[in-house]
Amino acid sequence: MRAPTGAVTIRGVAAPPWKIKVVEPIALRPEPLRRRALLDAGFNTFLLRSEDVFVDLLTDSGTSAVSQEQRAAMELGDEAYAGSRSFFRLEAAVREVYGFRHVIPTHQGRGAEHLLAKALVKPGQLVPSNLYFTTSREHVELAGGVWVDVSIAEAIDPESTHPFKGNLDLAQLERVLAAAAPERIAYVRVEACVNMAGGQPFSLANLTGVRELTRAHGVPLILDGTRLSENALFIKDREPGESERTLPELIAAIAALTDGAIFSSKKGHFVPIGGLLAVNDDGLAQAARELVVIYEGFPHYGGLAGHDLEALAQGIREATAEPVVRHYVSQSAHLASLLLERGVPIVVPVGAHAVFLDAKRFLPHVPQDEFPAQTLAAALYLAGGVRSMERGIVSGQHGTDPYTGLELVRLTIPRRVYTQEHLDYVADVVTEVYARRELLPGLRMTYEPAHLRFFQARFEPRAAFLEAASAPAATAIDG
Ligand code: P71
């Protein structure tokens, strides 16, 4: 069947607009080896080896498949230290797709966040934003800034079906801007498809409102465009009056409302490594170029190889192709619909790049200080070799502040990588763990790193975890 956009849909799911030319072997390890691997990893999925993982839904970061066009472009990589042809091709792609005048490549997204924070944030200045992202907030705080959440209340309600949970609360933003002198605000940050809320988009109307407020108060508006294509697709599908605009038009319209953006290109630009700072202001660009030579490399490569710049330039263009974006967004929707049918509690509406399990409702008997999402992520690995990511108290708690926020497990879909069979398998594993959820005990943290603790923290179970998590289901899966 052909949808109005020209994309092919099969039983409601957008067909992949590609076929597979190169494959990477994967295998499900026997259950005793998965137990060993989980113990060695201290019940932290970040610490598992990928060879011990069957379906890897830890992240969509750097895990997308490159296209044949990207591989071909990589052959043209100009590895000159300065003045590389590959840089100018990247700059042309950014200008064409997003319209920003200045482009500074970085090794990945947090490299761009670092430059931006160093250039724009002075001690005591505020950065109002829709929720937060871990590395974004960390860099602002390291520069002495203060993060201020101005997301709408629905953003942290996993059961609210608000179509634009990534919106900023305009009244709250206005209060923050009005209460502070303009020089006390570093910039307002708007994240596309807010990761920590479950991949939830903002609307164009909301962004327009944010733009008006930042103009009126004379403060910069900076976009985290990491998942901008998906946000543009949700606007096209959900926002009244926007369905006739093309994806490239919507992407350009969003970027044009902002003063600049950071991108972790490892997601929607289909590259294993790379990030960007792209801005319009000459002074800000100059400040960032002075910093990039200290932290990343010469401004014409910013920590990347020439072939990386070529893959990125091509990936930026592919990220505007509606059938490509629609396919991977519909993979999340497919997995979500299987889980909803089986009564598994997930965040709705389904986000861009992942399905988020609501661990508070999945494991209501595990109190939040016993890490329900971490527990669930460990159980999914043990039951079926599925690797997911904790997005709850371990990653969200700020210092010793009390944390009662979202407690989610992210099943993240790498772009152009897994087939529908893989996703159907993941749904079966989640369903089996759900059937035995009452047996799962919580965890105790045994090692807590000082910064971004979720990456390397270690845990041990409070009761017989391995038996509870692996008993009948694992046998069924193995044999
Ligand atoms: C994701 C990641 C990668 C990650 C980072 C930190 C903890 C766990 C996983 C990275 C993002 C992102 C947004 C909205 C900036 C970065 C940093 N996301 N903004 O979701 O989602 O980019 O990883 O390239 O440095 O797994 P970077």
PDB file of C-alpha atoms in Angstrom, residues 28-313:
ATOM      1  CA  LEU A  28      22.210 -15.262  22.062  1.00  0.00           C
ATOM      2  CA  ARG A  29      24.639 -16.524  24.716  1.00  0.00           C
ATOM      3  CA  PRO A  30      23.423 -19.484  26.819  1.00  0.00           C
ATOM      4  CA  GLU A  31      21.761 -18.491  30.067  1.00  0.00           C
ATOM      5  CA  PRO A  32      24.662 -19.452  32.420  1.00  0.00           C
ATOM      6  CA  LEU A  33      26.974 -17.165  30.446  1.00  0.00           C
ATOM      7  CA  ARG A  34      24.471 -14.334  30.643  1.00  0.00           C
ATOM      8  CA  ARG A  35      24.353 -14.760  34.433  1.00  0.00           C
ATOM      9  CA  ARG A  36      28.143 -14.592  34.589  1.00  0.00           C
ATOM     10  CA  ALA A  37      28.195 -11.528  32.331  1.00  0.00           C
ATOM     11  CA  LEU A  38      25.592  -9.718  34.434  1.00  0.00           C
ATOM     12  CA  LEU A  39      27.507 -10.414  37.652  1.00  0.00           C
ATOM     13  CA  ASP A  40      30.768  -9.239  36.070  1.00  0.00           C
ATOM     14  CA  ALA A  41      28.988  -6.069  34.914  1.00  0.00           C
ATOM     15  CA  GLY A  42      27.740  -5.276  38.434  1.00  0.00           C
ATOM     16  CA  PHE A  43      24.133  -5.353  37.124  1.00  0.00           C
ATOM     17  CA  ASN A  44      24.897  -2.300  34.977  1.00  0.00           C
ATOM     18  CA  THR A  45      24.107  -2.743  31.265  1.00  0.00           C
ATOM     19  CA  PHE A  46      26.754  -0.144  30.353  1.00  0.00           C
ATOM     20  CA  LEU A  47      29.374  -2.573  31.677  1.00  0.00           C
ATOM     21  CA  LEU A  48      28.352  -5.573  29.551  1.00  0.00           C
ATOM     22  CA  ARG A  49      30.506  -6.618  26.614  1.00  0.00           C
ATOM     23  CA  SER A  50      28.688  -6.330  23.308  1.00  0.00           C
ATOM     24  CA  GLU A  51      29.597  -9.944  22.419  1.00  0.00           C
ATOM     25  CA  ASP A  52      27.481 -11.008  25.394  1.00  0.00           C
ATOM     26  CA  VAL A  53      24.477  -9.060  24.047  1.00  0.00           C
ATOM     27  CA  PHE A  54      21.973 -10.410  21.505  1.00  0.00           C
ATOM     28  CA  VAL A  55      19.761  -7.415  20.642  1.00  0.00           C
ATOM     29  CA  ASP A  56      21.508  -4.209  21.665  1.00  0.00           C
ATOM     30  CA  LEU A  57      19.015  -1.461  22.447  1.00  0.00           C
ATOM     31  CA  LEU A  58      21.296   0.415  24.838  1.00  0.00           C
ATOM     32  CA  THR A  59      21.387   3.478  22.642  1.00  0.00           C
ATOM     33  CA  ASP A  60      20.810   4.889  19.175  1.00  0.00           C
ATOM     34  CA  SER A  61      24.094   6.779  19.573  1.00  0.00           C
ATOM     35  CA  GLY A  62      26.783   5.830  17.086  1.00  0.00           C
ATOM     36  CA  THR A  63      24.965   2.568  16.394  1.00  0.00           C
ATOM     37  CA  SER A  64      23.123   3.468  13.175  1.00  0.00           C
ATOM     38  CA  ALA A  65      24.031   1.754   9.904  1.00  0.00           C
ATOM     39  CA  VAL A  66      25.845   3.954   7.385  1.00  0.00           C
ATOM     40  CA  SER A  67      24.563   4.044   3.806  1.00  0.00           C
ATOM     41  CA  GLN A  68      26.494   3.046   0.681  1.00  0.00           C
ATOM     42  CA  GLU A  69      26.549   6.751  -0.205  1.00  0.00           C
ATOM     43  CA  GLN A  70      28.202   7.569   3.127  1.00  0.00           C
ATOM     44  CA  ARG A  71      30.800   4.835   2.605  1.00  0.00           C
ATOM     45  CA  ALA A  72      31.499   6.102  -0.907  1.00  0.00           C
ATOM     46  CA  ALA A  73      31.850   9.674   0.381  1.00  0.00           C
ATOM     47  CA  MET A  74      34.322   8.476   3.025  1.00  0.00           C
ATOM     48  CA  GLU A  75      36.736   7.521   0.216  1.00  0.00           C
ATOM     49  CA  LEU A  76      36.925  11.240  -0.589  1.00  0.00           C
ATOM     50  CA  GLY A  77      37.995  12.216   2.938  1.00  0.00           C
ATOM     51  CA  ASP A  78      40.594  14.980   2.778  1.00  0.00           C
ATOM     52  CA  GLU A  79      42.804  14.474   5.813  1.00  0.00           C
ATOM     53  CA  ALA A  80      44.539  17.858   5.554  1.00  0.00           C
ATOM     54  CA  TYR A  81      45.026  19.352   9.011  1.00  0.00           C
ATOM     55  CA  ALA A  82      43.716  22.724   7.861  1.00  0.00           C
ATOM     56  CA  GLY A  83      41.533  23.830   4.974  1.00  0.00           C
ATOM     57  CA  SER A  84      40.270  20.290   4.306  1.00  0.00           C
ATOM     58  CA  ARG A  85      37.887  19.972   1.340  1.00  0.00           C
ATOM     59  CA  SER A  86      35.811  17.655   3.537  1.00  0.00           C
ATOM     60  CA  PHE A  87      35.201  20.472   6.035  1.00  0.00           C
ATOM     61  CA  PHE A  88      33.834  22.740   3.324  1.00  0.00           C
ATOM     62  CA  ARG A  89      31.519  19.989   2.081  1.00  0.00           C
ATOM     63  CA  LEU A  90      30.263  19.585   5.660  1.00  0.00           C
ATOM     64  CA  GLU A  91      29.778  23.321   6.037  1.00  0.00           C
ATOM     65  CA  ALA A  92      27.776  23.385   2.775  1.00  0.00           C
ATOM     66  CA  ALA A  93      25.519  20.539   3.997  1.00  0.00           C
ATOM     67  CA  VAL A  94      24.800  22.285   7.317  1.00  0.00           C
ATOM     68  CA  ARG A  95      24.036  25.573   5.556  1.00  0.00           C
ATOM     69  CA  GLU A  96      21.781  23.846   3.030  1.00  0.00           C
ATOM     70  CA  VAL A  97      19.789  21.786   5.550  1.00  0.00           C
ATOM     71  CA  TYR A  98      19.745  23.992   8.673  1.00  0.00           C
ATOM     72  CA  GLY A  99      20.746  27.414   7.384  1.00  0.00           C
ATOM     73  CA  PHE A 100      23.301  28.144  10.147  1.00  0.00           C
ATOM     74  CA  ARG A 101      26.221  30.263   8.882  1.00  0.00           C
ATOM     75  CA  HIS A 102      29.039  28.966  11.082  1.00  0.00           C
ATOM     76  CA  VAL A 103      29.865  25.297  11.559  1.00  0.00           C
ATOM     77  CA  ILE A 104      32.313  23.910  14.100  1.00  0.00           C
ATOM     78  CA  PRO A 105      32.705  20.127  14.064  1.00  0.00           C
ATOM     79  CA  THR A 106      33.430  18.339  17.351  1.00  0.00           C
ATOM     80  CA  HIS A 107      34.247  14.749  18.237  1.00  0.00           C
ATOM     81  CA  GLN A 108      30.673  14.216  19.464  1.00  0.00           C
ATOM     82  CA  GLY A 109      27.716  16.097  20.944  1.00  0.00           C
ATOM     83  CA  ARG A 110      29.213  16.732  24.374  1.00  0.00           C
ATOM     84  CA  GLY A 111      32.231  18.326  22.702  1.00  0.00           C
ATOM     85  CA  ALA A 112      29.866  20.913  21.206  1.00  0.00           C
ATOM     86  CA  GLU A 113      28.088  21.308  24.569  1.00  0.00           C
ATOM     87  CA  HIS A 114      31.444  21.931  26.201  1.00  0.00           C
ATOM     88  CA  LEU A 115      32.380  24.693  23.730  1.00  0.00           C
ATOM     89  CA  LEU A 116      28.941  26.275  23.999  1.00  0.00           C
ATOM     90  CA  ALA A 117      28.987  26.263  27.828  1.00  0.00           C
ATOM     91  CA  LYS A 118      32.506  27.687  27.925  1.00  0.00           C
ATOM     92  CA  ALA A 119      31.607  30.404  25.403  1.00  0.00           C
ATOM     93  CA  LEU A 120      28.184  31.403  26.724  1.00  0.00           C
ATOM     94  CA  VAL A 121      27.834  30.456  30.409  1.00  0.00           C
ATOM     95  CA  LYS A 122      29.259  32.626  33.183  1.00  0.00           C
ATOM     96  CA  PRO A 123      29.096  31.633  36.863  1.00  0.00           C
ATOM     97  CA  GLY A 124      25.612  32.155  38.284  1.00  0.00           C
ATOM     98  CA  GLN A 125      23.893  32.447  34.905  1.00  0.00           C
ATOM     99  CA  LEU A 126      20.710  30.483  34.235  1.00  0.00           C
ATOM    100  CA  VAL A 127      19.958  28.066  31.401  1.00  0.00           C
ATOM    101  CA  PRO A 128      16.186  27.458  31.174  1.00  0.00           C
ATOM    102  CA  SER A 129      15.382  24.268  29.236  1.00  0.00           C
ATOM    103  CA  ASN A 130      12.747  21.614  28.522  1.00  0.00           C
ATOM    104  CA  LEU A 131      13.869  19.004  31.078  1.00  0.00           C
ATOM    105  CA  TYR A 132      17.583  18.303  30.724  1.00  0.00           C
ATOM    106  CA  PHE A 133      20.064  15.955  29.188  1.00  0.00           C
ATOM    107  CA  THR A 134      22.801  14.526  31.412  1.00  0.00           C
ATOM    108  CA  THR A 135      25.845  15.793  29.498  1.00  0.00           C
ATOM    109  CA  SER A 136      24.159  19.104  28.536  1.00  0.00           C
ATOM    110  CA  ARG A 137      23.451  19.945  32.172  1.00  0.00           C
ATOM    111  CA  GLU A 138      26.835  18.731  33.369  1.00  0.00           C
ATOM    112  CA  HIS A 139      28.703  21.105  31.016  1.00  0.00           C
ATOM    113  CA  VAL A 140      26.525  24.059  31.992  1.00  0.00           C
ATOM    114  CA  GLU A 141      27.147  23.340  35.669  1.00  0.00           C
ATOM    115  CA  LEU A 142      30.889  22.833  35.208  1.00  0.00           C
ATOM    116  CA  ALA A 143      30.921  26.357  33.719  1.00  0.00           C
ATOM    117  CA  GLY A 144      29.150  27.636  36.869  1.00  0.00           C
ATOM    118  CA  GLY A 145      25.701  27.888  35.302  1.00  0.00           C
ATOM    119  CA  VAL A 146      22.386  26.921  36.872  1.00  0.00           C
ATOM    120  CA  TRP A 147      19.967  24.648  35.035  1.00  0.00           C
ATOM    121  CA  VAL A 148      16.285  25.647  35.228  1.00  0.00           C
ATOM    122  CA  ASP A 149      13.619  23.192  34.087  1.00  0.00           C
ATOM    123  CA  VAL A 150      10.783  24.980  32.256  1.00  0.00           C
ATOM    124  CA  SER A 151       9.160  21.943  30.640  1.00  0.00           C
ATOM    125  CA  ILE A 152       5.389  21.549  30.740  1.00  0.00           C
ATOM    126  CA  ALA A 153       4.046  19.383  33.581  1.00  0.00           C
ATOM    127  CA  GLU A 154       2.988  16.629  31.142  1.00  0.00           C
ATOM    128  CA  ALA A 155       6.647  16.017  30.237  1.00  0.00           C
ATOM    129  CA  ILE A 156       7.149  13.870  33.317  1.00  0.00           C
ATOM    130  CA  ASP A 157       3.736  12.231  33.307  1.00  0.00           C
ATOM    131  CA  PRO A 158       4.268   8.893  31.526  1.00  0.00           C
ATOM    132  CA  GLU A 159       0.517   8.415  31.129  1.00  0.00           C
ATOM    133  CA  SER A 160      -0.354  11.803  29.655  1.00  0.00           C
ATOM    134  CA  THR A 161      -1.069  11.563  25.923  1.00  0.00           C
ATOM    135  CA  HIS A 162      -0.186  15.212  25.252  1.00  0.00           C
ATOM    136  CA  PRO A 163       1.118  15.201  21.636  1.00  0.00           C
ATOM    137  CA  PHE A 164       3.923  17.701  22.369  1.00  0.00           C
ATOM    138  CA  LYS A 165       5.381  16.817  25.765  1.00  0.00           C
ATOM    139  CA  GLY A 166       8.630  18.474  24.672  1.00  0.00           C
ATOM    140  CA  ASN A 167       6.956  21.913  24.827  1.00  0.00           C
ATOM    141  CA  LEU A 168       8.266  24.591  27.144  1.00  0.00           C
ATOM    142  CA  ASP A 169       5.877  26.106  29.672  1.00  0.00           C
ATOM    143  CA  LEU A 170       5.758  29.598  28.156  1.00  0.00           C
ATOM    144  CA  ALA A 171       4.294  31.246  31.248  1.00  0.00           C
ATOM    145  CA  GLN A 172       7.001  29.733  33.423  1.00  0.00           C
ATOM    146  CA  LEU A 173       9.716  30.699  30.946  1.00  0.00           C
ATOM    147  CA  GLU A 174       8.397  34.248  30.878  1.00  0.00           C
ATOM    148  CA  ARG A 175       8.499  34.369  34.690  1.00  0.00           C
ATOM    149  CA  VAL A 176      12.112  33.146  34.733  1.00  0.00           C
ATOM    150  CA  LEU A 177      13.152  35.644  32.045  1.00  0.00           C
ATOM    151  CA  ALA A 178      11.273  38.528  33.660  1.00  0.00           C
ATOM    152  CA  ALA A 179      12.676  37.819  37.136  1.00  0.00           C
ATOM    153  CA  ALA A 180      16.286  37.860  35.942  1.00  0.00           C
ATOM    154  CA  ALA A 181      18.196  40.636  34.212  1.00  0.00           C
ATOM    155  CA  PRO A 182      19.028  39.579  30.603  1.00  0.00           C
ATOM    156  CA  GLU A 183      22.699  39.224  31.535  1.00  0.00           C
ATOM    157  CA  ARG A 184      21.755  36.604  34.159  1.00  0.00           C
ATOM    158  CA  ILE A 185      20.444  34.297  31.428  1.00  0.00           C
ATOM    159  CA  ALA A 186      23.144  32.464  29.441  1.00  0.00           C
ATOM    160  CA  TYR A 187      20.701  31.125  26.847  1.00  0.00           C
ATOM    161  CA  VAL A 188      17.438  29.258  26.574  1.00  0.00           C
ATOM    162  CA  ARG A 189      17.895  25.646  25.466  1.00  0.00           C
ATOM    163  CA  VAL A 190      15.258  23.725  23.559  1.00  0.00           C
ATOM    164  CA  GLU A 191      15.808  20.026  22.948  1.00  0.00           C
ATOM    165  CA  ALA A 192      14.122  18.298  20.017  1.00  0.00           C
ATOM    166  CA  CYS A 193      12.351  15.034  20.925  1.00  0.00           C
ATOM    167  CA  VAL A 194      13.305  15.343  24.586  1.00  0.00           C
ATOM    168  CA  ASN A 195      15.267  12.245  25.410  1.00  0.00           C
ATOM    169  CA  MET A 196      14.623  12.176  29.153  1.00  0.00           C
ATOM    170  CA  ALA A 197      10.859  12.573  28.656  1.00  0.00           C
ATOM    171  CA  GLY A 198      10.731   9.565  26.348  1.00  0.00           C
ATOM    172  CA  GLY A 199      11.664  11.127  22.985  1.00  0.00           C
ATOM    173  CA  GLN A 200       8.847  13.694  23.045  1.00  0.00           C
ATOM    174  CA  PRO A 201       8.642  16.558  20.507  1.00  0.00           C
ATOM    175  CA  PHE A 202       7.903  20.274  20.823  1.00  0.00           C
ATOM    176  CA  SER A 203       5.400  21.937  18.493  1.00  0.00           C
ATOM    177  CA  LEU A 204       6.280  24.652  16.013  1.00  0.00           C
ATOM    178  CA  ALA A 205       3.756  26.934  17.692  1.00  0.00           C
ATOM    179  CA  ASN A 206       5.499  26.439  21.036  1.00  0.00           C
ATOM    180  CA  LEU A 207       8.945  27.083  19.560  1.00  0.00           C
ATOM    181  CA  THR A 208       7.590  30.241  17.936  1.00  0.00           C
ATOM    182  CA  GLY A 209       6.383  31.351  21.369  1.00  0.00           C
ATOM    183  CA  VAL A 210       9.789  30.623  22.873  1.00  0.00           C
ATOM    184  CA  ARG A 211      11.435  32.629  20.090  1.00  0.00           C
ATOM    185  CA  GLU A 212       9.187  35.628  20.790  1.00  0.00           C
ATOM    186  CA  LEU A 213      10.049  35.522  24.498  1.00  0.00           C
ATOM    187  CA  THR A 214      13.805  35.184  23.928  1.00  0.00           C
ATOM    188  CA  ARG A 215      13.701  38.083  21.421  1.00  0.00           C
ATOM    189  CA  ALA A 216      11.736  40.255  23.808  1.00  0.00           C
ATOM    190  CA  HIS A 217      14.234  39.562  26.597  1.00  0.00           C
ATOM    191  CA  GLY A 218      17.332  39.706  24.393  1.00  0.00           C
ATOM    192  CA  VAL A 219      18.671  36.223  25.184  1.00  0.00           C
ATOM    193  CA  PRO A 220      19.989  33.589  22.744  1.00  0.00           C
ATOM    194  CA  LEU A 221      17.902  30.544  21.867  1.00  0.00           C
ATOM    195  CA  ILE A 222      19.953  27.391  21.356  1.00  0.00           C
ATOM    196  CA  LEU A 223      18.530  24.157  19.956  1.00  0.00           C
ATOM    197  CA  ASP A 224      19.689  20.677  20.835  1.00  0.00           C
ATOM    198  CA  GLY A 225      18.998  19.337  17.355  1.00  0.00           C
ATOM    199  CA  THR A 226      20.222  15.802  18.028  1.00  0.00           C
ATOM    200  CA  ARG A 227      16.805  14.345  17.118  1.00  0.00           C
ATOM    201  CA  LEU A 228      15.480  17.226  15.026  1.00  0.00           C
ATOM    202  CA  SER A 229      14.322  15.181  12.000  1.00  0.00           C
ATOM    203  CA  GLU A 230      12.049  13.081  14.190  1.00  0.00           C
ATOM    204  CA  ASN A 231      10.662  16.205  15.862  1.00  0.00           C
ATOM    205  CA  ALA A 232       9.922  17.664  12.419  1.00  0.00           C
ATOM    206  CA  LEU A 233       8.118  14.449  11.428  1.00  0.00           C
ATOM    207  CA  PHE A 234       5.930  14.575  14.553  1.00  0.00           C
ATOM    208  CA  ILE A 235       5.063  18.207  13.736  1.00  0.00           C
ATOM    209  CA  LYS A 236       4.071  17.167  10.207  1.00  0.00           C
ATOM    210  CA  ASP A 237       1.908  14.316  11.525  1.00  0.00           C
ATOM    211  CA  ARG A 238       0.418  15.947  14.634  1.00  0.00           C
ATOM    212  CA  GLU A 239       0.364  19.735  14.390  1.00  0.00           C
ATOM    213  CA  PRO A 240      -2.680  21.278  12.719  1.00  0.00           C
ATOM    214  CA  GLY A 241      -1.821  23.009   9.444  1.00  0.00           C
ATOM    215  CA  GLU A 242       1.652  21.456   9.031  1.00  0.00           C
ATOM    216  CA  SER A 243       0.912  18.243   7.121  1.00  0.00           C
ATOM    217  CA  GLU A 244       1.549  19.724   3.666  1.00  0.00           C
ATOM    218  CA  ARG A 245       5.056  20.950   4.426  1.00  0.00           C
ATOM    219  CA  THR A 246       7.965  18.731   3.478  1.00  0.00           C
ATOM    220  CA  LEU A 247      10.382  17.399   6.055  1.00  0.00           C
ATOM    221  CA  PRO A 248      13.268  19.578   4.767  1.00  0.00           C
ATOM    222  CA  GLU A 249      10.997  22.642   4.990  1.00  0.00           C
ATOM    223  CA  LEU A 250      10.019  21.878   8.566  1.00  0.00           C
ATOM    224  CA  ILE A 251      13.621  21.154   9.614  1.00  0.00           C
ATOM    225  CA  ALA A 252      14.761  24.465   8.125  1.00  0.00           C
ATOM    226  CA  ALA A 253      11.819  26.320   9.704  1.00  0.00           C
ATOM    227  CA  ILE A 254      12.713  25.005  13.173  1.00  0.00           C
ATOM    228  CA  ALA A 255      16.398  25.890  12.807  1.00  0.00           C
ATOM    229  CA  ALA A 256      15.501  29.368  11.516  1.00  0.00           C
ATOM    230  CA  LEU A 257      13.695  30.110  14.779  1.00  0.00           C
ATOM    231  CA  THR A 258      16.918  29.591  16.753  1.00  0.00           C
ATOM    232  CA  ASP A 259      20.288  31.310  17.067  1.00  0.00           C
ATOM    233  CA  GLY A 260      22.270  28.122  16.856  1.00  0.00           C
ATOM    234  CA  ALA A 261      22.348  24.449  17.689  1.00  0.00           C
ATOM    235  CA  ILE A 262      24.406  21.610  18.990  1.00  0.00           C
ATOM    236  CA  PHE A 263      24.019  18.173  17.452  1.00  0.00           C
ATOM    237  CA  SER A 264      25.169  14.779  18.553  1.00  0.00           C
ATOM    238  CA  SER A 265      25.480  13.514  14.990  1.00  0.00           C
ATOM    239  CA  LYS A 266      25.847   9.961  16.286  1.00  0.00           C
ATOM    240  CA  LYS A 267      22.073   9.652  16.239  1.00  0.00           C
ATOM    241  CA  GLY A 268      20.103  11.128  13.353  1.00  0.00           C
ATOM    242  CA  HIS A 269      23.078  11.856  11.096  1.00  0.00           C
ATOM    243  CA  PHE A 270      23.899   8.125  10.876  1.00  0.00           C
ATOM    244  CA  VAL A 271      27.579   8.395  11.801  1.00  0.00           C
ATOM    245  CA  PRO A 272      29.508   6.353  14.394  1.00  0.00           C
ATOM    246  CA  ILE A 273      31.189   9.473  15.700  1.00  0.00           C
ATOM    247  CA  GLY A 274      30.744  13.232  15.307  1.00  0.00           C
ATOM    248  CA  GLY A 275      29.030  16.323  16.600  1.00  0.00           C
ATOM    249  CA  LEU A 276      28.441  19.903  15.586  1.00  0.00           C
ATOM    250  CA  LEU A 277      28.130  23.380  16.961  1.00  0.00           C
ATOM    251  CA  ALA A 278      26.370  25.538  14.379  1.00  0.00           C
ATOM    252  CA  VAL A 279      25.580  29.203  15.027  1.00  0.00           C
ATOM    253  CA  ASN A 280      24.723  32.423  13.254  1.00  0.00           C
ATOM    254  CA  ASP A 281      26.447  34.961  15.490  1.00  0.00           C
ATOM    255  CA  ASP A 282      29.949  35.918  14.299  1.00  0.00           C
ATOM    256  CA  GLY A 283      31.223  36.681  17.811  1.00  0.00           C
ATOM    257  CA  LEU A 284      29.979  33.385  19.264  1.00  0.00           C
ATOM    258  CA  ALA A 285      31.511  31.477  16.341  1.00  0.00           C
ATOM    259  CA  GLN A 286      34.809  33.224  16.893  1.00  0.00           C
ATOM    260  CA  ALA A 287      34.767  32.408  20.619  1.00  0.00           C
ATOM    261  CA  ALA A 288      33.965  28.764  19.854  1.00  0.00           C
ATOM    262  CA  ARG A 289      36.778  28.554  17.288  1.00  0.00           C
ATOM    263  CA  GLU A 290      39.216  29.874  19.876  1.00  0.00           C
ATOM    264  CA  LEU A 291      38.092  27.132  22.260  1.00  0.00           C
ATOM    265  CA  VAL A 292      37.894  24.272  19.756  1.00  0.00           C
ATOM    266  CA  VAL A 293      41.649  24.403  19.103  1.00  0.00           C
ATOM    267  CA  ILE A 294      42.243  23.774  22.815  1.00  0.00           C
ATOM    268  CA  TYR A 295      39.777  20.951  23.342  1.00  0.00           C
ATOM    269  CA  GLU A 296      39.054  19.267  20.018  1.00  0.00           C
ATOM    270  CA  GLY A 297      41.410  20.215  17.189  1.00  0.00           C
ATOM    271  CA  PHE A 298      41.725  22.714  14.353  1.00  0.00           C
ATOM    272  CA  PRO A 299      38.306  24.246  13.499  1.00  0.00           C
ATOM    273  CA  HIS A 300      38.326  22.448  10.117  1.00  0.00           C
ATOM    274  CA  TYR A 301      38.158  19.000  11.706  1.00  0.00           C
ATOM    275  CA  GLY A 302      37.309  19.398  15.408  1.00  0.00           C
ATOM    276  CA  GLY A 303      38.443  15.972  16.559  1.00  0.00           C
ATOM    277  CA  LEU A 304      37.159  14.099  13.501  1.00  0.00           C
ATOM    278  CA  ALA A 305      38.980  12.507  10.580  1.00  0.00           C
ATOM    279  CA  GLY A 306      38.358  13.818   7.057  1.00  0.00           C
ATOM    280  CA  HIS A 307      36.422  10.654   6.217  1.00  0.00           C
ATOM    281  CA  ASP A 308      34.204  11.245   9.276  1.00  0.00           C
ATOM    282  CA  LEU A 309      33.411  14.751   7.996  1.00  0.00           C
ATOM    283  CA  GLU A 310      32.400  13.287   4.626  1.00  0.00           C
ATOM    284  CA  ALA A 311      30.135  10.634   6.187  1.00  0.00           C
ATOM    285  CA  LEU A 312      28.582  13.348   8.331  1.00  0.00           C
ATOM    286  CA  ALA A 313      27.931  15.721   5.420  1.00  0.00           C
TER     287      ALA A 313
END
